[in-house]
Structures are given as C-alpha cells and as structure tokens.
Amino acid sequence: MIKIKISIIAGMVFLLLSGALSSAGQGVNFDSKGRQLLRFDVLGNAVDAHDGEIACFNGTYYLYGTSYDCGYEWGNKGAPFCGFKVYASKDLYNWEDKGFLFDATTAIWQSRCNGATYGCYRPHVIYNAKTRRYVLWINVYDNRVGYRVFTSATPTGPFTEAAEPRLAVNSHMPVAGLNNGDHDTFVDEDGKAYLAYTDWRAKGAIVIERLSDDFLTGTGECVQSVTPGNTEAPCLFKRDGIYYLIYSDPNCGYCSGTGTSYRTAPAPLGPWSDPVKISDNSCGGQPSFVSAIKINSEAVYLYGSDLWNNAAKNEALANYFWAPLSFTPSGGIAPLDCMERQQFIKTKKPVQAKAAISTGADGFSSSDDITGEQQYAQSFMVKRSGILDKITVTLFKNNYPDADLVTEIYKADSGNLPQGTAVYTKSIPSAVIGWAPKNITVSPGIAVKEKQAYVIVLRTSATKGSFGFACNNQDIYAGGKVAVRKNNEEEFQVIPGLCLKFEVFIRPEKSGVAP
C-alpha cells in the first residue's frame, strides 16, 4: 500500500512515498533495498558537504558541510584537512558548488585540523541583522574553547577568522583537550543568538549559552546539563512559541544509526522538559540539523541526519537523510518515519551541455570494486557517426590505491563485451581522482560509427586500495551492459540491470566543436 504525505517548502513539494517509486519523483534518500543514494550537484559531481546544515538566506538554500574529497580521514595522522564547503540551491534539489568557505590548505589550518588532530567539523552559519555580517561557527579541538568564529559579507564567503571566542563552560580546562564538541547556532525572533553545544567534560551534556550582540562570543548567560550526558549533536529551533532541542541520543560519532531525542522549553535557557525519543537510529545516521523554513505565516522544519558511511573514518561516500518533521496538535514531534522510499520533487533541471548519451544522476549509489584483481566494462550504442569528443564517468578512489586508473575503449561484440584491441587508452593518475565521486573526463577524439556498440573498460594494477564508480541497479540504460572480469577469468561476465553513471559526447566528423 502506498502512503503519501505532502508538505510545501517555499514552492517545492515534498512527496513522501512508502513502498513504490513515483515516476515523477527524483532525489530519493534510499533505494528499494535501503542503500544510501548519492546526491549530485548541477555539474554531476557528488555533493561533498557533511556534518553541517542547510540554512536559508534571502530565498536561497545553502548547504554547509565538511569536505572529505581530499582524503581527510579521522584518526589517520597523515590525512590532510579538506576544509568546509558550501552549495547553493533554489529548490533543495539542484545544488551549485560555491566552493570553500575559506582557504584550509594553509599550514596553520592543516596543523589545527588534519588527521593528526581531533579534526574540525560542523560548520553553522547565521546572519546578524545589526552588523550585516554572516557569522560562521566551527568545532575545533586545537584551542581551549573548542570553537573558532568567522564573518563574511556573503553567505558563501570568503569567511575571515575573528577573535577566539569565550564560553562559560570549560574556560579553565587544558588547551587542545576534549572540552566542548558538536554545536548548533540559533537566532531568535528578538535578534538574540544562542549556541547549543556539547560539554565533553560533563560526559556529553548539552549546554545552551546566549551569544554577544555581534554573535562572535559567549556572554556567560547559559543553562548547563540540559541533558544529563551521553548525548551530542544538538539542533536548536523554535516553533509556535515553543523551543525545541533535538540531539543525538546516545552520542555516537560516525555511527550508522544512533537515536534522536528532543526536549522542549518556554525559553532558550529553559526550563527544559524531560526527553522524548523519536527515533532509535536517526534513519541510519546521526542528527545534524533542523532548518525552520518560513512560508508566509507558516514554517516547515526540515530534519537532517548524516548517514555515515558504515562508520568509515573517511566520509566522502556518506550521504544524508532529509525530511520535514511532523508535529502533534499539542506541539510534540511525531516519531521519524524513515520509510523505504522518500522523495523530493525537483522543480527544474539545470541547463547542461547536450550529451549524445546520458544516464542522468538519479538513483545512483557507489561501489569501490575496481582493483588489481577486478576490472569493469560499460558498453554503449552510438546512434550517429562522428568523432567521440569526450566521455565522462563518475569515479572516486578509496584506501590509497598504489597505481593509476586506466581507461580503455573497445569495439563491442554482439554480447556487448570488448573485442579485439583497444582503440583508445588513457591512464588517469590516482592523484587527480578524489575520494568523493566526481566526473572524470577523457577525450578520445576517435571516429565512431552509427549503430556500432563500444565498451569503456576501467582497470588498475593497484595491489592495495581501489577505485570506484557511481552505479544504478534499476536497469535504467537499455543501450548497453555492465560487465566484470576477475583475474582468474578469461571473459567478462555481464551484470544484469547495472549501469554506471556516464555521458558520451559526439561531434560531427567535420566540425571542430562539440554540438
């Protein structure tokens, strides 16, 4: 039986489905088997912004988060810090990569946040109407307070670091210790701002402290132990005169499924109610944010959960669960309904270069199976003769491969498998392939014939690590097949229904430019 619930957010409709896939819907959180699905930006690269938030400023949505594409890996002392990214959207579906909030490649930021430290996480941005500045708070562990603060004239930055903030809690503890952790920022209707944060010295109790008028530091006015401990990841918001604090219960960083609870209060500093649990697993992740999005006199409260990548330390393949919260008549939050399928209806596709063949970007997950012992092939059918101008395949790397990735193109036999020798070969250095799935382009410049099938082969001689690809198992591309060959097998074996995410561009043979 199909269950349908509709909420409207600033002109975008959320259509929540259980048990069936709407032909109109796009951008699901999970596929029919419960696997995380990748979200892509308008250029077809995976969105790389985790453990952050969605904020809305002047009618535009901004997704802030920690980047993992450069290979940041918590606990790996040699891993670099990638920085914080921001994406912009008008509809919560078409995301445009706006780059990094500040330059994190400098020596000072690497020393503060790389894998040899506890790292830096959880960017949250609020707007100060008095100063007309956007204020960014991030969680760090290189100083006593546990946070650093920045300002910018725009929501996308660049952000400039302000003076180190002070807070009422743990202000006399050792520098660079586990003092304060995950946090959230909140601006009330009266213009006052608050910081909800995790007190590690109190074993994960949540503190809420009012910020100064410029939002750059604490005032000392606070309430401690809103939770008794063993919690983290607070999300603070207000609805119909009631203040809500949602949080991870219990605390469990990088967990693929920890609980979500909430408390309520008549004011930001309390008194706060007893807890109510609304999910045992946060739909496969850990709570990250709740965004109150105004629509005239109403508001929708968008809940976000980080779907950590099976507790891996590198989270470049992690995704998100996003869904509007539901409330009871008395103001209680209804239990989260993770559902088999939950979809967002997109409003308009971005204008992109016209490919001769495109698999689109919906319904793709990730697989990191290209190793020295296993190679993959994707066939495609050419519909018109011309020059094979370029091919893009969405690829990534994992666990530090010690050899490059090789891309080959063959003519296909009647079974959509490679035949003869390669008509094009290109070695792609491992260094240019990121940890988050992104479009990698090769430009063969070879003549192809109408109604001839060709095959892209992806292989490596790596003895450690692997390469991966974005793939869809819903049989979405009828013009070709995916096949795999292991070293102990002579022939490729077709994998029914599977499709890699790729595009093929063909230009007329006598033209110097792509159509």
XYZ file of C-alpha atoms in Angstrom, residues 359 364 376-378 393 395 456 458 469-472 476-477 482 498-502:
21
model
C 22.361 8.133 -17.772
C 22.919 6.142 -8.030
C 34.711 -3.300 -15.107
C 33.251 -2.560 -18.524
C 30.315 -0.375 -19.617
C 32.476 8.651 -15.895
C 34.679 7.896 -10.320
C 34.545 1.576 -21.752
C 38.121 0.595 -16.263
C 32.183 4.351 -9.589
C 28.643 5.626 -9.225
C 26.180 2.954 -10.324
C 22.450 2.325 -10.636
C 17.893 2.490 -16.479
C 20.065 2.269 -19.623
C 27.967 -3.561 -17.413
C 23.564 -2.482 -13.555
C 24.566 0.830 -15.133
C 27.494 3.143 -14.461
C 26.938 6.909 -14.360
C 28.455 8.206 -17.595
